[in-house]
Coordinates of C-alpha atoms and ligand atoms in Angstrom, one line a residue:
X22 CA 92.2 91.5 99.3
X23 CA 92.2 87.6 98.9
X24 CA 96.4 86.5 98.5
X25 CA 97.4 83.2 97.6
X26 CA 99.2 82.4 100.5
X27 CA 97.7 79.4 102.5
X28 CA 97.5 80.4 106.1
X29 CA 99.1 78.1 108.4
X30 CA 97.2 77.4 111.6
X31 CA 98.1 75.4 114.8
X32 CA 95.2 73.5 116.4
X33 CA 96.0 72.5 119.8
X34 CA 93.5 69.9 121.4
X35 CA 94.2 67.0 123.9
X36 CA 90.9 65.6 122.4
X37 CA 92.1 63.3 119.5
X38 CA 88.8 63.7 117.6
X39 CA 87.6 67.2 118.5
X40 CA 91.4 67.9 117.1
X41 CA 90.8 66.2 113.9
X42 CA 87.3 67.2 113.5
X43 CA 88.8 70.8 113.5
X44 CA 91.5 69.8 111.1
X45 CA 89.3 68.6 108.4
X46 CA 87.0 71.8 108.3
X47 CA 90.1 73.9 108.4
X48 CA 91.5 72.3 106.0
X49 CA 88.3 72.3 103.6
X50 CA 88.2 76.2 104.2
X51 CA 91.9 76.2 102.8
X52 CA 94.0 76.7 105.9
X53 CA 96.8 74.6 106.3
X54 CA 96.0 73.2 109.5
X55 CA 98.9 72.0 112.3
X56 CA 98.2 69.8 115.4
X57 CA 99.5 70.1 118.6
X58 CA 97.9 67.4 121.4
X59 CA 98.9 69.6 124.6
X60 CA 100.0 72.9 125.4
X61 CA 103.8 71.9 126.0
X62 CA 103.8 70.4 122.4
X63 CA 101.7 73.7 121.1
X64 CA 105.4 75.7 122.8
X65 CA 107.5 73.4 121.0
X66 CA 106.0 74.3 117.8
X67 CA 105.7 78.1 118.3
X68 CA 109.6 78.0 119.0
X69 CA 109.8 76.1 115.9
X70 CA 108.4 78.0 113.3
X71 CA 106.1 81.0 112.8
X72 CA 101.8 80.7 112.8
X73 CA 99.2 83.0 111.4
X74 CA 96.8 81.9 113.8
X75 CA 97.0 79.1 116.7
X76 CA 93.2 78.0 117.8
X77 CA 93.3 76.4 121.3
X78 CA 91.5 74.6 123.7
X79 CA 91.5 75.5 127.2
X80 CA 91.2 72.4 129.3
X81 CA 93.8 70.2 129.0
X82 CA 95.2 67.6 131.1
X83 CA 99.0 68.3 130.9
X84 CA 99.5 71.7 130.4
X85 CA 96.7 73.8 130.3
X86 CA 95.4 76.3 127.4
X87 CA 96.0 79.4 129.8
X88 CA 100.1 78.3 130.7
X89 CA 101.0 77.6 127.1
X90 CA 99.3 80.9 126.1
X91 CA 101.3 83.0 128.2
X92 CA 104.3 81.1 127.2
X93 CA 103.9 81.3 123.5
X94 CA 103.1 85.3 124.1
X95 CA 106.5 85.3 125.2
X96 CA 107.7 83.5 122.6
X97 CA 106.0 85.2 119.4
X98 CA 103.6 87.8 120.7
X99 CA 102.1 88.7 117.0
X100 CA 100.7 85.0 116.8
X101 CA 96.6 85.7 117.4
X102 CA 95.2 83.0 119.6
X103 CA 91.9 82.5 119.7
X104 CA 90.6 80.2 122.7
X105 CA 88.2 77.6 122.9
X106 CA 86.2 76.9 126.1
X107 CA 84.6 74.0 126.9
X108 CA 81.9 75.4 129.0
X109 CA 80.5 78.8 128.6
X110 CA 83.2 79.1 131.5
X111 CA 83.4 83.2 131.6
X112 CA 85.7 83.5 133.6
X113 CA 88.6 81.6 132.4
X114 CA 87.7 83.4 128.9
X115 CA 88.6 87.0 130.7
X116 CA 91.6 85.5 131.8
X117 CA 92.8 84.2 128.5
X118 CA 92.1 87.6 127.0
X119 CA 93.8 89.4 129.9
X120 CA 96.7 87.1 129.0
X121 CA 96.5 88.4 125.2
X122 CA 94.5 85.9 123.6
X123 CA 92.6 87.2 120.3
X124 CA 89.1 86.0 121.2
X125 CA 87.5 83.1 122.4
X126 CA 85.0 80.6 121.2
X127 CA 82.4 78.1 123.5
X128 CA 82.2 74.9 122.9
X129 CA 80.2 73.4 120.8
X130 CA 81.7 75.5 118.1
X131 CA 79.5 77.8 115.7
X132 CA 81.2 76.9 112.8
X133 CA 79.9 80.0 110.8
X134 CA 81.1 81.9 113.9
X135 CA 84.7 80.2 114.3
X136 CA 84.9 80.8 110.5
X137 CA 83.9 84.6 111.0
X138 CA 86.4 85.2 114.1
X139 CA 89.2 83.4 112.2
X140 CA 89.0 85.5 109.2
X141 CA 88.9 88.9 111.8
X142 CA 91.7 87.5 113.0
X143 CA 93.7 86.4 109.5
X144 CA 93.0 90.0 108.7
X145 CA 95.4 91.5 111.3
X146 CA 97.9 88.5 110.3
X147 CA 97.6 89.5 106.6
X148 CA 98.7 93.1 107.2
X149 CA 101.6 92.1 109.1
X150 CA 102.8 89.3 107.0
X151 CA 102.8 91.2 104.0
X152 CA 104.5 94.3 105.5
X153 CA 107.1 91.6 107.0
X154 CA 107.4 89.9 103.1
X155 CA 108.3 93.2 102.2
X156 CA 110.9 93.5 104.8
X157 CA 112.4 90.5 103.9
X158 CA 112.2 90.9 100.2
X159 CA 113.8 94.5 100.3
X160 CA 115.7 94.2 103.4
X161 CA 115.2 95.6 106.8
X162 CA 117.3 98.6 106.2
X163 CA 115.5 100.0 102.9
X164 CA 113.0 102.7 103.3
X165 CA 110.4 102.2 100.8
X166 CA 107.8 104.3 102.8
X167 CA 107.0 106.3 99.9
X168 CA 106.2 104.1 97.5
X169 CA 102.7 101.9 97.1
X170 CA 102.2 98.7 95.9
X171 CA 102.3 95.1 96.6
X172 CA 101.6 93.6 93.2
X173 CA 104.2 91.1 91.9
X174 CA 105.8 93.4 89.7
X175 CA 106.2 96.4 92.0
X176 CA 107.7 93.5 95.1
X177 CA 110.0 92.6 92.0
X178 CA 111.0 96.0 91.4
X179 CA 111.4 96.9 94.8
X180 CA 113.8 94.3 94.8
X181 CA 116.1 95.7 92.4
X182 CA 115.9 98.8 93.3
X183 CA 117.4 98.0 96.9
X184 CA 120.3 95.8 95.0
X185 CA 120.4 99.4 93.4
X186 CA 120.5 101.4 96.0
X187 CA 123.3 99.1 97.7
X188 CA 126.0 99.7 94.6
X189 CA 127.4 102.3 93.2
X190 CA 126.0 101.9 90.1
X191 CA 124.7 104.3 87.2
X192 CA 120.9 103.2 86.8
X193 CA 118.9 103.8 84.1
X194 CA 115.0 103.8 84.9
X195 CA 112.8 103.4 82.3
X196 CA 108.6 103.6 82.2
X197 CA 105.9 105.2 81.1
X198 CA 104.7 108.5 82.3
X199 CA 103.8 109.1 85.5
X200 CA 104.7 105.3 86.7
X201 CA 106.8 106.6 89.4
X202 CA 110.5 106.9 87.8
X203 CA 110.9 109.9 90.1
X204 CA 109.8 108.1 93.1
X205 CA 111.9 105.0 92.4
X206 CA 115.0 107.3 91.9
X207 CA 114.3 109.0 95.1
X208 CA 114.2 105.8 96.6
X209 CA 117.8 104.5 95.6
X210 CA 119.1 107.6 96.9
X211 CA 117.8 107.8 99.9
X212 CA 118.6 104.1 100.6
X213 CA 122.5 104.6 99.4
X214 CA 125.6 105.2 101.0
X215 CA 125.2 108.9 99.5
X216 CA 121.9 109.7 101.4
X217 CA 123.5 112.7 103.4
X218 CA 125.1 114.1 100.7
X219 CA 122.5 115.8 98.3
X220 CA 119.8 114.1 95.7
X221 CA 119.6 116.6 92.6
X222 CA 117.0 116.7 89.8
X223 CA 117.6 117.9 86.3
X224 CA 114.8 117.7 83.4
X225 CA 117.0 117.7 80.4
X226 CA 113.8 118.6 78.2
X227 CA 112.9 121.2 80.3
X228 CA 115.9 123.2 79.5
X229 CA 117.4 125.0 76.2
X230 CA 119.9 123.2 74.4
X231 CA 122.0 126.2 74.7
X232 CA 121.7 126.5 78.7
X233 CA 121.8 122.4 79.4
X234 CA 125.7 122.4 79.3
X235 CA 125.9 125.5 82.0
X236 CA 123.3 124.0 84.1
X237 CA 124.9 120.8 84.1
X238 CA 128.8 121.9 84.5
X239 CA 128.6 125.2 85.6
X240 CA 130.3 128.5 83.7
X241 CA 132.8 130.7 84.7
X242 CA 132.2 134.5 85.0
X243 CA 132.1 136.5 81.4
X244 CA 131.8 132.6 79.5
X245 CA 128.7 134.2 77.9
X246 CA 126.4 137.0 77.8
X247 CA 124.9 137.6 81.0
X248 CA 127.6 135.4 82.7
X249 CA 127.9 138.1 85.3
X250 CA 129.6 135.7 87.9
X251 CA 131.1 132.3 87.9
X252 CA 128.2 129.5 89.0
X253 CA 128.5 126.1 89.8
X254 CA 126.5 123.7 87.9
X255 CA 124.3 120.4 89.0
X256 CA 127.5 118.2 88.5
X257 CA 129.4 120.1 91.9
X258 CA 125.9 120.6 93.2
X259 CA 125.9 117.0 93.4
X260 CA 129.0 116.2 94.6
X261 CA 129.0 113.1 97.1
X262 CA 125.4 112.5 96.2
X263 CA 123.0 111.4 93.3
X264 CA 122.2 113.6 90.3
X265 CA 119.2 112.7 88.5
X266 CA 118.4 113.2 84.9
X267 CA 115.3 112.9 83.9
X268 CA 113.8 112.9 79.9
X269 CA 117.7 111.7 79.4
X270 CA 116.2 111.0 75.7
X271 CA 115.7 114.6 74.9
X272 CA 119.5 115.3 75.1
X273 CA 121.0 116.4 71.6
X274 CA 123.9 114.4 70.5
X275 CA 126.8 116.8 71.3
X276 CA 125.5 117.0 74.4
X277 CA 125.4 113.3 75.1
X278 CA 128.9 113.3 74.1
X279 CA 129.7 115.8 76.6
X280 CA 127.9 114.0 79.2
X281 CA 130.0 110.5 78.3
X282 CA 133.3 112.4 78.9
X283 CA 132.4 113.7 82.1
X284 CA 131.2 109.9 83.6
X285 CA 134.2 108.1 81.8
X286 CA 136.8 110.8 83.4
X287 CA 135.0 111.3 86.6
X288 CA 136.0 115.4 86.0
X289 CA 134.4 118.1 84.1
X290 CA 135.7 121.7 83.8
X291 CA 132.7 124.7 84.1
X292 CA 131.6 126.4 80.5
X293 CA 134.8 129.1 79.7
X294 CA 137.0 128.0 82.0
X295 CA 140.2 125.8 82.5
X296 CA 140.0 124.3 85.5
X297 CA 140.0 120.4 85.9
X298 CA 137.4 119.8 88.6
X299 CA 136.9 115.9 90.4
X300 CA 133.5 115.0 90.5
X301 CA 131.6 112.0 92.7
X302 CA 128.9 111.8 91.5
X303 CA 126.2 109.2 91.1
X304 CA 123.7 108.9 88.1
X305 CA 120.3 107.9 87.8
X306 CA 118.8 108.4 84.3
X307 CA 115.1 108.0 83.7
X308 CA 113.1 107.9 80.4
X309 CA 109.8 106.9 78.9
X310 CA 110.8 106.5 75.7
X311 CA 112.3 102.7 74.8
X312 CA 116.2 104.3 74.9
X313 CA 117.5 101.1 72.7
X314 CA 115.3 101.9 69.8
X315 CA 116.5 105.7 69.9
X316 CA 119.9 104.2 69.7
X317 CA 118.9 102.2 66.7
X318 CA 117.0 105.3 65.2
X319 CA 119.9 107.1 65.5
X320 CA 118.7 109.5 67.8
X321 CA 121.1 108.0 71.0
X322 CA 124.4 107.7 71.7
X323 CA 124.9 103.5 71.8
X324 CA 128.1 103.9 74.2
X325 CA 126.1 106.4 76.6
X326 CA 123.4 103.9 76.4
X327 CA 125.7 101.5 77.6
X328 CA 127.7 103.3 79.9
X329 CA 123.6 105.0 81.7
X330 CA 122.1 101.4 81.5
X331 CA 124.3 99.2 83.9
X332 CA 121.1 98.6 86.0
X333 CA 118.3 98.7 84.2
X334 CA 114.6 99.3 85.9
X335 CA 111.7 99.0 84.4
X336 CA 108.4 100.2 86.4
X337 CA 105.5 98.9 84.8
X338 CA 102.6 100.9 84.1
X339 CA 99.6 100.8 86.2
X340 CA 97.1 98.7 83.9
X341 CA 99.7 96.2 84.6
X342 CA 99.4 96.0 88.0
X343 CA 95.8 96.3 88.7
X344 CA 96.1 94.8 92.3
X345 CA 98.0 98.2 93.2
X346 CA 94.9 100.4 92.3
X347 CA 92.9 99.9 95.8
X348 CA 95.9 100.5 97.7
X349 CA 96.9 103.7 95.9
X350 CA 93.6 105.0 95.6
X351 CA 92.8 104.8 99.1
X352 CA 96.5 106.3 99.7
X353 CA 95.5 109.3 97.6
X354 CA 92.0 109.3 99.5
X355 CA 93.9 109.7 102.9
X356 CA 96.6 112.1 101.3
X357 CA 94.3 114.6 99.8
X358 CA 91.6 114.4 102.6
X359 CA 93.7 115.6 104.6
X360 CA 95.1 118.2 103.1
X361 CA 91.8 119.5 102.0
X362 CA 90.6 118.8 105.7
X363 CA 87.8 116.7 104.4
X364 CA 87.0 113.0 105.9
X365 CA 86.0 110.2 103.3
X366 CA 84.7 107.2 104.5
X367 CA 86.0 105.6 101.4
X368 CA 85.4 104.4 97.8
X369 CA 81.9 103.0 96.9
X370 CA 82.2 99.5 95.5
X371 CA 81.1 100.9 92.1
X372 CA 83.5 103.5 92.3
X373 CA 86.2 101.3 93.2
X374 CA 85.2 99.0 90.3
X375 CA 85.8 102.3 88.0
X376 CA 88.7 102.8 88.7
X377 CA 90.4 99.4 88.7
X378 CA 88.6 98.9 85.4
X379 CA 89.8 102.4 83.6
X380 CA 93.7 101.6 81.5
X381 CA 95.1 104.9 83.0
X382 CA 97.3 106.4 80.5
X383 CA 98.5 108.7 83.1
X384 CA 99.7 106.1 85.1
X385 CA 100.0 107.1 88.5
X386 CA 100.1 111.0 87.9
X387 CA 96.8 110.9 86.8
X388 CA 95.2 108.5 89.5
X389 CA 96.6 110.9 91.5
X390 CA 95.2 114.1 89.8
X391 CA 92.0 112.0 89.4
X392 CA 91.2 111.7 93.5
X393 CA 92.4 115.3 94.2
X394 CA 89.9 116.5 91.7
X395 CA 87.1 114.1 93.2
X396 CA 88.4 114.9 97.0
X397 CA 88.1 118.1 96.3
X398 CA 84.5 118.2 94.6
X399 CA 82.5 115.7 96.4
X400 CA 80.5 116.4 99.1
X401 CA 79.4 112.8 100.5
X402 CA 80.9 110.6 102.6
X403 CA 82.3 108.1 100.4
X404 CA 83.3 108.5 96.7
X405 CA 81.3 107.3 94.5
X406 CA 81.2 106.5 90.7
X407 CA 79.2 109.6 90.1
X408 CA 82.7 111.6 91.3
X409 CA 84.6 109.5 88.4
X410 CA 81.7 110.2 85.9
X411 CA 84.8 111.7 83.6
X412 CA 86.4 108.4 83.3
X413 CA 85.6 106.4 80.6
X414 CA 84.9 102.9 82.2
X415 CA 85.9 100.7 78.6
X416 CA 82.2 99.4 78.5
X417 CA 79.9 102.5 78.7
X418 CA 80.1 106.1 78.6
X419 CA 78.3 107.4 81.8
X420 CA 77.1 110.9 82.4
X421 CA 76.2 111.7 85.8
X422 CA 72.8 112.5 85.1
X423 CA 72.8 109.1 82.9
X424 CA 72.4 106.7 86.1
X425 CA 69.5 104.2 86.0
X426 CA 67.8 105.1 89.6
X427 CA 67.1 101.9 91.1
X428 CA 63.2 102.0 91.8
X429 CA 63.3 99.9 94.8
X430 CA 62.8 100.2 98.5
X431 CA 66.5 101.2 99.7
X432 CA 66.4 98.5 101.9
X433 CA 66.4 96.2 98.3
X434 CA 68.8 98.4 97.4
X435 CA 71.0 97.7 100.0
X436 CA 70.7 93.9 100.3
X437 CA 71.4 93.4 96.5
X438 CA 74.5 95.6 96.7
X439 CA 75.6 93.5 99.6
X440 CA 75.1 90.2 97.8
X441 CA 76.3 91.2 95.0
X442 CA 79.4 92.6 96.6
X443 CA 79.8 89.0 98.4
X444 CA 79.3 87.5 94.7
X445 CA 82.2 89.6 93.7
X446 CA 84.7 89.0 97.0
X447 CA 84.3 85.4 96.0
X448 CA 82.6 84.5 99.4
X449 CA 85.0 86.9 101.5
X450 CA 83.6 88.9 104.3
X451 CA 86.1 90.6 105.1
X452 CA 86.8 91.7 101.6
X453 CA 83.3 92.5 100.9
X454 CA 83.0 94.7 104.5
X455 CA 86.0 96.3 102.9
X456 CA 85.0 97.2 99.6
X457 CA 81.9 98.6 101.7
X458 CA 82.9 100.7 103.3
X459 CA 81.7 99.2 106.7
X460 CA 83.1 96.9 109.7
X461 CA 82.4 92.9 109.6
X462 CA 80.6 93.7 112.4
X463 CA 78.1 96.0 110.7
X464 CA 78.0 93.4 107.3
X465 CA 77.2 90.7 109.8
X466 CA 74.6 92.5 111.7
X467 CA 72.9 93.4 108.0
X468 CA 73.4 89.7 106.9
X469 CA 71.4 88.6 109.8
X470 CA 68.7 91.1 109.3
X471 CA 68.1 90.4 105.9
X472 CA 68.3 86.8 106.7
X473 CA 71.1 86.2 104.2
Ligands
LIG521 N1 104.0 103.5 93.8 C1 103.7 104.7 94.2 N2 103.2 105.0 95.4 C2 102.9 106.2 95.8 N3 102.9 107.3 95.0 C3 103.4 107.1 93.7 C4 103.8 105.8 93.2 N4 104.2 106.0 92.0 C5 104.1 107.3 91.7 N5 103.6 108.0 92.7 C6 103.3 109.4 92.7 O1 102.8 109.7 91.4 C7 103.4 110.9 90.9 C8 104.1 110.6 89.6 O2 105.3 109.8 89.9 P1 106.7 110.2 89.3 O3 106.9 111.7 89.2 O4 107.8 109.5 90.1 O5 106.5 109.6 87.9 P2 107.5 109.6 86.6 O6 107.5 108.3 86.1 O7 108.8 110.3 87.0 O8 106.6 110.6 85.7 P3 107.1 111.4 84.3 O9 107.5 110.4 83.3 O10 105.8 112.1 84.0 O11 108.2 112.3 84.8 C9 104.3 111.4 92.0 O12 103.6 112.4 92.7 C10 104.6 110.2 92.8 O13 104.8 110.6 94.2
LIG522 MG1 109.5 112.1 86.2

């Protein structure tokens, strides 16, 4: 996946114009390109700031390429260096690579080569900068393990939900089905001061009017037919942790009224019985209906609104953060190979294309349901739009049987899906070995052969 931040490299070259040479191709291939004129300066800047990539020159006079790479290993040892070698010298290559360089290039320089090995190496720099970004954004101390996503949106989320999770606060989490309002509630818990004290659900649709109040507060023995012994509801249950209710919307009115007393007193007393009981208690409420236009319809309690909504998230459904569909779908892939003990070697580019295209209703849920099903029925090695024939893709309605069979050599076949997969990565190898299915090594070995 192509991001939009510019990559900043350090070129370190005692020769003036080899160094500036580099520079301007760097630069035209959209790095943002750094000079250091010796090894000792190349230190100085490593101490200085962090580098996605530091592309060095072994010979130089004052101190050498193989000193200042075991110095800035020291110093940052996630920085990939990749050496360059005047002469096809072997030997000092090993050594750099025994000292932790990345790779290592002869001079003079293959561009298409140095592009190649930069990229290979921008791609473990990419995974680690983002998953430090995330870190940062959210805070080394939040756990977000459990939830996917890297789009704007979900980063911006995530970033509330930790302010969230660091208060005391009654949140209100609003979104569409199956976006994850569960998940993000989870998340807050688990991430607050209350996470050994215990995180308990309640669906207030999925329970009678008549029965909400006793599963909420509790009853005393004999309070009402079938009472047979006093039990304590998800209020105490809760007590010291989080209690989240979900579908808050579907509460009836007296209800909600009941449910305002108990978070303005901080006290509740169990259905038929007297006593006053303290309660700490934590709420996270969660809807998918727009809560302020059941207030307005009448259907909500405006000063519950008010008192549930003091931090309001809003997880946005799936449609609207396209760049999260690879990511989840290959999460899903992993998740439900291996519980089927199956191994994938991935999406097909078409398939992957399906999906990102399809609006997803469902959200989430039904991504989710949607790879289980396909896990569970394919037989091939990667998933391919033929196993997501059910999804409508907004252009064309596809049955399986309905697929225009190529009637080429497969070797055609195979070259035009490469191209055109290049077409669509704008350019990227990486990306496009990626959405393949295969190592840059293997796309590069197929370029070749097909003289491409
Ligand atoms: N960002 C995500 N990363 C990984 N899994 C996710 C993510 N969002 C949702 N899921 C998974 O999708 C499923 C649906 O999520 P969840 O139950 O939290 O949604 P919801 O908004 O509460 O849905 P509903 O409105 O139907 O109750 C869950 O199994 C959850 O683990
Ligand atoms: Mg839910």
């Amino acid at each position: 996946m192509t991001t939009k931040t510019s990559w900043d490299v350090l070129v370190v070259d005692d020769d003036t114009s080899h160094r500036t040479m580099l520079k301007t191709l760097l630069t035209g291939w959209g790095y943002r390109v750094f000079e250091a004129d010796d090894g000792s300066n190349a230190i100085e800047w490593v101490q200085g700031r962090p580098f996605d990539l530091i592309l060095m020159d072994i010979r130089m006079v004052k101190v050498s390429g193989l000193e200042a790479l075991s110095v800035i290993k020291g110093i940052n040892p996630s920085i990939p260096v990749i050496i360059i070698t005047a002469y096809s010298s072997v030997e000092s290559a090993i050594q750099a690579m025994k000292k932790g360089a990345y790779e290592y290039l002869t001079k003079p320089l293959d561009f298409e080569e140095l592009r190649m090995k930069m990229e290979k190496a921008m791609d473990h720099s990419r995974l680690r900068k983002e998953n430090l970004l995330l870190k940062e954004i959210i805070g080394s101390h939040f756990d977000t393990r459990n939830i996917i996503g890297k789009s704007p949106v979900m980063i911006n989320l995530l970033e509330t939900t930790s302010k969230a999770a660091s208060s005391d606060a009654t949140v209100l989490v609003m979104g569409e089905s199956g976006t994850g309002k569960e998940i993000i509630a989870g998340t807050i818990h688990f991430n607050s001061r209350r996470k050994d004290n215990p995180f308990i659900k309640l669906n207030c649709a999925a329970i009678s009017e008549g029965l909400l109040e006793s599963e909420l507060f509790g009853h005393e023995k004999g309070a009402f037919t079938g009472a047979i012994r006093r039990r304590e509801g998800k209020f105490i249950q809760a007590h010291g942790g989080t209690l989240f209710l979900d579908e808050i919307s579907e509460m009836s009115m007296a209800m909600q009224a009941k449910l305002l007393r108990v978070i303005q007193e901080k006290e509740l007393t169990r259905v038929g019985g007297e006593e006053v009981i303290a309660i700490d208690v934590r709420i996270i409420a969660a809807t998918n209906k727009n809560l302020l236009s059941e207030v307005q319809k009448g259907n909500f309690r405006e000063d519950l609104y008010y008192r549930l909504n003091v931090i309001t998230l809003r997880v946005p459904p799936l449609r609207h953060r396209k760049e999260d569909i690879p990511l989840l779908a290959e999460h899903f892939l992993k998740m439900f190979s291996e519980k089927n003990g199956k191994s994938f070697k991935g999406f097909t580019p078409q398939a992957m294309d399906r999906l990102i295209k399809y609006h997803w209703p469902g959200n989430v849920r039904e991504m989710m349901n949607t790879i289980e099903s396909a896990v569970v029925l394919s037989g091939s090695e990667y998933l391919s739009e033929s196993d997501f024939s059910l999804l409508p893709d907004g252009t064309h309605h596809a049955a399986p049987g309905d697929q225009p069979v190529p009637n080429l050599p497969l070797e055609e076949v195979e070259k035009s899906t490469i191209l055109k997969t290049l077409e669509t990565s704008g350019g990227n190898k990486s990306e496009a070995s990626r959405r393949l299915g295969i190592t840059r090594a293997t796309l590069h070995k197929k370029l070749k052969k097909y003289g491409m």
